[in-house]
Coordinates of N, CA and C in Angstrom, one line a residue:
X146 N -14.5 158.7 96.8 CA -14.2 159.4 95.4 C -13.4 160.6 95.4
X147 N -13.2 161.2 96.2 CA -12.3 162.4 96.4 C -11.1 161.6 96.2
X148 N -10.6 160.6 97.0 CA -9.2 160.0 96.9 C -9.0 159.4 95.3
X149 N -10.0 158.8 94.5 CA -9.9 158.6 93.7 C -9.5 159.2 92.4
X150 N -10.5 160.4 92.5 CA -10.3 161.6 91.8 C -8.8 162.5 92.0
X151 N -8.6 162.6 93.0 CA -7.2 163.0 93.1 C -5.9 161.8 92.4
X152 N -6.0 160.8 92.8 CA -5.3 160.0 92.3 C -5.3 160.0 90.9
X153 N -6.1 160.2 89.9 CA -6.5 160.4 88.5 C -5.9 161.6 88.1
X154 N -5.9 162.5 89.1 CA -5.1 163.7 88.4 C -3.7 163.7 88.8
X155 N -3.6 162.9 89.3 CA -1.8 162.6 89.6 C -1.4 161.6 88.9
X156 N -2.2 161.1 88.0 CA -1.8 160.0 87.2 C -1.4 158.5 87.9
X157 N -2.1 158.2 89.1 CA -1.9 157.2 89.9 C -2.8 156.3 89.8
X158 N -2.9 155.0 89.7 CA -3.9 154.2 89.1 C -4.0 153.5 90.5
X159 N -5.3 153.5 91.3 CA -5.4 152.8 92.6 C -6.1 151.5 92.3
X160 N -5.2 150.3 92.5 CA -5.4 148.8 91.7 C -5.6 147.8 93.0
X161 N -6.4 146.8 93.0 CA -6.4 145.7 94.2 C -4.9 145.3 94.3
X162 N -4.5 145.0 95.6 CA -3.3 144.6 96.0 C -2.8 143.4 94.8
X163 N -3.9 142.1 94.6 CA -3.7 141.4 93.9 C -3.2 141.9 92.2
X164 N -3.5 143.0 91.7 CA -3.1 143.2 90.5 C -1.4 144.2 90.6
X165 N -1.4 144.6 91.8 CA 0.1 145.1 92.0 C 0.8 144.4 92.2
X166 N 0.6 143.1 92.7 CA 1.3 142.2 92.8 C 1.8 141.7 91.3
X167 N 1.0 141.3 90.6 CA 1.0 141.1 89.1 C 2.2 141.8 88.1
X168 N 2.1 143.2 88.7 CA 3.2 143.9 88.1 C 4.6 144.0 88.5
X169 N 4.5 143.4 89.2 CA 6.3 143.0 89.6 C 6.7 141.9 89.2
X170 N 6.2 141.1 88.4 CA 6.4 139.6 87.7 C 7.6 140.0 87.0
X171 N 8.4 139.0 86.7 CA 9.4 138.9 85.8 C 9.7 137.5 85.6
X172 N 10.3 137.1 84.3 CA 10.6 135.8 84.1 C 11.9 136.1 84.1
X173 N 12.9 135.2 84.8 CA 14.1 135.2 84.8 C 14.5 134.0 83.8
X174 N 15.6 133.9 83.0 CA 16.2 133.1 82.5 C 17.7 133.0 82.7
X175 N 17.7 131.4 83.2 CA 19.5 131.1 83.6 C 19.8 130.9 82.5
X176 N 21.0 131.5 82.0 CA 21.5 131.5 80.9 C 23.3 131.2 80.8
X177 N 23.6 130.4 80.0 CA 25.1 130.4 79.8 C 25.4 131.0 78.5
X178 N 26.5 131.6 78.1 CA 27.2 131.4 76.6 C 27.1 130.7 76.0
X179 N 27.7 129.4 76.6 CA 27.9 128.5 75.8 C 26.9 127.5 75.7
X180 N 25.7 127.5 76.1 CA 24.7 126.6 76.3 C 24.1 126.9 75.0
X181 N 23.7 125.6 73.8 CA 23.4 125.3 72.8 C 21.7 125.7 73.0
X182 N 21.1 125.2 73.7 CA 19.7 125.4 73.7 C 19.4 126.9 74.1
X183 N 20.1 127.5 75.2 CA 19.8 129.2 75.4 C 19.9 129.6 74.0
X184 N 21.0 129.2 73.0 CA 21.0 130.0 71.5 C 20.2 129.4 70.8
X185 N 19.8 128.5 71.2 CA 18.2 128.2 69.9 C 17.1 128.7 70.7
X186 N 17.2 129.1 71.9 CA 15.7 129.7 72.3 C 15.8 131.3 71.8
X187 N 17.3 132.1 71.9 CA 17.2 133.1 71.4 C 16.8 133.2 70.4
X188 N 17.4 132.4 69.3 CA 17.0 132.4 67.7 C 15.6 132.3 67.6
X189 N 15.1 131.4 68.3 CA 13.7 130.8 67.7 C 12.5 132.0 68.5
X190 N 13.0 132.3 69.8 CA 11.8 133.1 70.3 C 12.4 134.3 70.5
X191 N 13.3 134.4 71.3 CA 14.1 135.4 71.8 C 13.5 136.4 72.6
X192 N 14.3 137.7 73.1 CA 13.9 138.2 74.3 C 13.0 139.4 73.9
X193 N 13.1 139.9 72.7 CA 12.6 140.7 72.1 C 10.7 140.2 71.5
X194 N 10.7 139.0 71.1 CA 9.8 138.4 71.1 C 8.7 138.4 72.4
X195 N 9.5 137.7 73.1 CA 8.9 137.5 74.5 C 8.4 138.8 75.2
X196 N 9.2 139.5 75.2 CA 8.9 141.5 75.7 C 7.3 141.9 75.2
X197 N 7.8 141.2 73.8 CA 6.6 142.2 72.7 C 5.1 141.4 73.3
X198 N 5.3 140.0 73.4 CA 4.2 139.3 73.5 C 3.1 140.1 74.9
X199 N 1.6 139.3 74.8 CA 1.1 139.5 76.1 C 1.5 139.0 77.5
X200 N 2.3 137.8 77.2 CA 2.9 137.2 78.6 C 4.0 137.8 79.1
X201 N 4.9 138.2 78.2 CA 5.9 139.3 78.4 C 5.9 140.6 78.8
X202 N 4.7 141.4 78.8 CA 4.3 142.5 79.1 C 3.8 142.1 80.7
X203 N 3.5 141.2 81.2 CA 2.9 140.9 82.2 C 3.9 140.8 83.3
X204 N 5.0 139.6 82.5 CA 6.3 139.6 83.0 C 7.4 139.4 81.9
X205 N 8.5 140.9 82.2 CA 9.3 141.1 81.2 C 10.5 139.9 81.5
X206 N 11.1 139.8 80.5 CA 12.2 138.7 80.6 C 13.4 139.3 81.1
X207 N 14.6 138.8 82.0 CA 15.4 139.2 82.9 C 16.5 137.9 82.6
X208 N 17.3 138.4 81.4 CA 18.6 137.0 81.5 C 19.7 137.4 82.3
X209 N 20.0 136.1 83.1 CA 20.9 135.9 84.2 C 22.2 135.1 83.4
X210 N 23.0 135.6 83.5 CA 24.3 134.8 82.9 C 25.1 134.1 84.2
X211 N 24.8 132.9 84.0 CA 25.0 131.9 85.3 C 26.8 132.1 85.4
X212 N 27.3 132.1 84.5 CA 28.8 132.1 84.9 C 29.2 133.4 85.6
X213 N 28.5 134.1 85.6 CA 29.2 135.5 86.8 C 28.3 135.3 88.2
X214 N 27.9 134.3 88.3 CA 26.8 133.8 89.4 C 25.6 134.8 89.6
X215 N 25.0 134.6 90.6 CA 23.7 135.2 90.5 C 23.5 136.5 91.1
X216 N 22.8 137.4 90.9 CA 22.8 138.9 91.6 C 22.3 138.9 92.8
X217 N 22.4 139.6 93.4 CA 22.6 139.6 95.2 C 20.9 139.6 95.2
X218 N 20.0 139.9 94.7 CA 18.4 140.0 94.5 C 18.1 138.5 94.3
X219 N 18.6 138.0 93.6 CA 18.8 136.3 93.1 C 19.4 135.2 93.9
X220 N 19.8 135.7 94.9 CA 20.6 134.6 95.6 C 19.9 133.7 96.5
X221 N 18.1 134.0 96.8 CA 17.5 132.8 97.2 C 17.0 131.6 96.0
X222 N 17.5 131.9 94.9 CA 16.9 130.8 94.0 C 17.8 129.6 94.1
X223 N 16.9 128.6 94.2 CA 18.2 127.2 94.2 C 17.7 126.3 92.9
X224 N 18.7 125.5 92.8 CA 18.5 123.9 91.8 C 18.1 124.9 90.7
X225 N 19.2 125.5 89.9 CA 18.8 126.3 88.7 C 20.1 125.6 88.0
X226 N 20.7 124.8 88.1 CA 22.1 124.2 87.5 C 21.6 124.0 86.1
X227 N 20.5 123.6 85.4 CA 20.5 123.1 84.1 C 20.1 124.6 83.3
X228 N 20.7 124.8 82.3 CA 20.5 126.3 81.5 C 19.9 125.4 80.0
X229 N 18.6 126.2 79.5 CA 18.2 127.3 80.1 C 16.7 126.7 81.6
X230 N 16.9 127.7 82.1 CA 15.8 127.5 83.1 C 15.3 128.5 83.6
X231 N 13.6 128.5 83.4 CA 12.8 129.9 83.2 C 12.0 129.9 84.4
X232 N 12.2 131.0 85.2 CA 11.4 131.1 86.7 C 10.9 132.4 86.6
X233 N 9.9 132.1 87.1 CA 8.5 133.4 87.5 C 8.8 133.6 88.8
X234 N 9.2 135.1 88.9 CA 9.4 135.9 90.5 C 8.4 136.5 90.3
X235 N 7.5 136.9 91.4 CA 6.9 138.1 91.9 C 7.0 138.4 93.3
X236 N 7.7 139.9 93.2 CA 8.1 140.3 94.6 C 9.1 139.4 95.3
X237 N 10.1 139.3 94.8 CA 11.3 138.3 95.4 C 10.7 136.9 95.6
X238 N 9.7 136.4 95.1 CA 9.4 135.2 95.3 C 9.2 134.2 93.9
X239 N 9.6 133.1 94.3 CA 9.4 132.4 92.9 C 8.2 131.8 92.9
X240 N 7.3 131.7 91.8 CA 5.9 131.3 91.7 C 6.2 129.8 90.8
X241 N 7.4 129.9 90.5 CA 7.1 128.7 89.4 C 8.2 128.1 88.4
X242 N 8.6 127.4 87.8 CA 9.6 127.3 87.0 C 9.5 126.3 85.9
X243 N 10.2 126.2 84.9 CA 10.3 125.1 83.7 C 11.7 125.2 83.6
X244 N 12.4 123.9 83.4 CA 13.4 124.1 82.7 C 13.9 123.3 81.7
X245 N 14.7 123.5 80.8 CA 15.2 123.6 79.2 C 14.4 123.9 78.4
X246 N 14.9 123.7 76.8 CA 13.9 124.2 75.7 C 14.0 123.2 74.8
X247 N 12.7 122.9 74.4 CA 12.6 121.8 73.6 C 11.9 122.3 72.3
X248 N 11.8 123.5 72.1 CA 11.1 124.2 70.9 C 10.4 125.2 71.1
X249 N 10.1 125.8 70.1 CA 9.2 127.0 70.4 C 7.9 126.8 70.8
X250 N 7.1 126.0 70.3 CA 5.8 125.5 70.7 C 5.6 125.1 72.1
X251 N 6.7 124.3 72.3 CA 6.3 123.9 73.7 C 6.9 124.6 74.8
X252 N 7.9 125.7 74.3 CA 8.0 127.1 75.3 C 6.9 127.6 75.6
X253 N 6.2 128.0 74.4 CA 5.1 128.9 74.6 C 4.1 128.3 75.6
X254 N 3.9 127.1 75.5 CA 3.0 126.2 76.3 C 3.5 126.2 77.7
X255 N 4.5 126.3 78.2 CA 4.9 126.0 79.4 C 5.1 127.4 79.9
X256 N 5.3 128.4 79.4 CA 4.9 129.5 79.8 C 3.9 130.0 79.8
X257 N 2.6 129.6 79.2 CA 1.2 130.0 79.6 C 0.8 129.4 80.8
X258 N 1.2 127.9 80.9 CA 1.2 127.3 81.9 C 1.6 128.1 83.6
X259 N 2.9 128.2 83.1 CA 3.5 129.1 84.7 C 2.9 130.3 84.6
X260 N 2.3 131.3 83.8 CA 2.0 132.5 83.8 C 0.6 132.6 84.6
X261 N 0.0 131.5 84.1 CA -1.7 131.3 84.9 C -1.7 131.1 86.4
X262 N -0.2 131.2 87.0 CA -0.2 131.2 88.5 C -0.2 132.4 88.8
X263 N -0.3 133.5 87.8 CA -0.2 134.7 88.2 C -1.7 135.5 88.1
X264 N -2.2 136.3 89.6 CA -3.3 136.6 89.4 C -3.8 137.7 87.8
X265 N -4.9 137.2 87.8 CA -5.7 138.1 86.4 C -5.3 139.6 86.3

């Protein structure tokens, strides 16, 4: 009880390990400047709409321009040649992915299924 009270005073929240893992979730979008489907996703869904959604608050979007190569912390990602590819990463591990963009409804459905893999 004393630990909990001290944590609250310091503004620290004691969360179960599963909840902490979910806080480190990121939705990585493999993107190219010349990808028409990436541009369509930006126009119809967009980074702002994603990050303001319930799903986006759990896993903020990180766009990666694949023409520049992968950042060092994402070098472990394989088979991403199709753009856009959306990859759910938690603590540097891939949880799942889906490829392509077939419209707004399809995107949100696939994103919901992907995010269902995260702990509650």
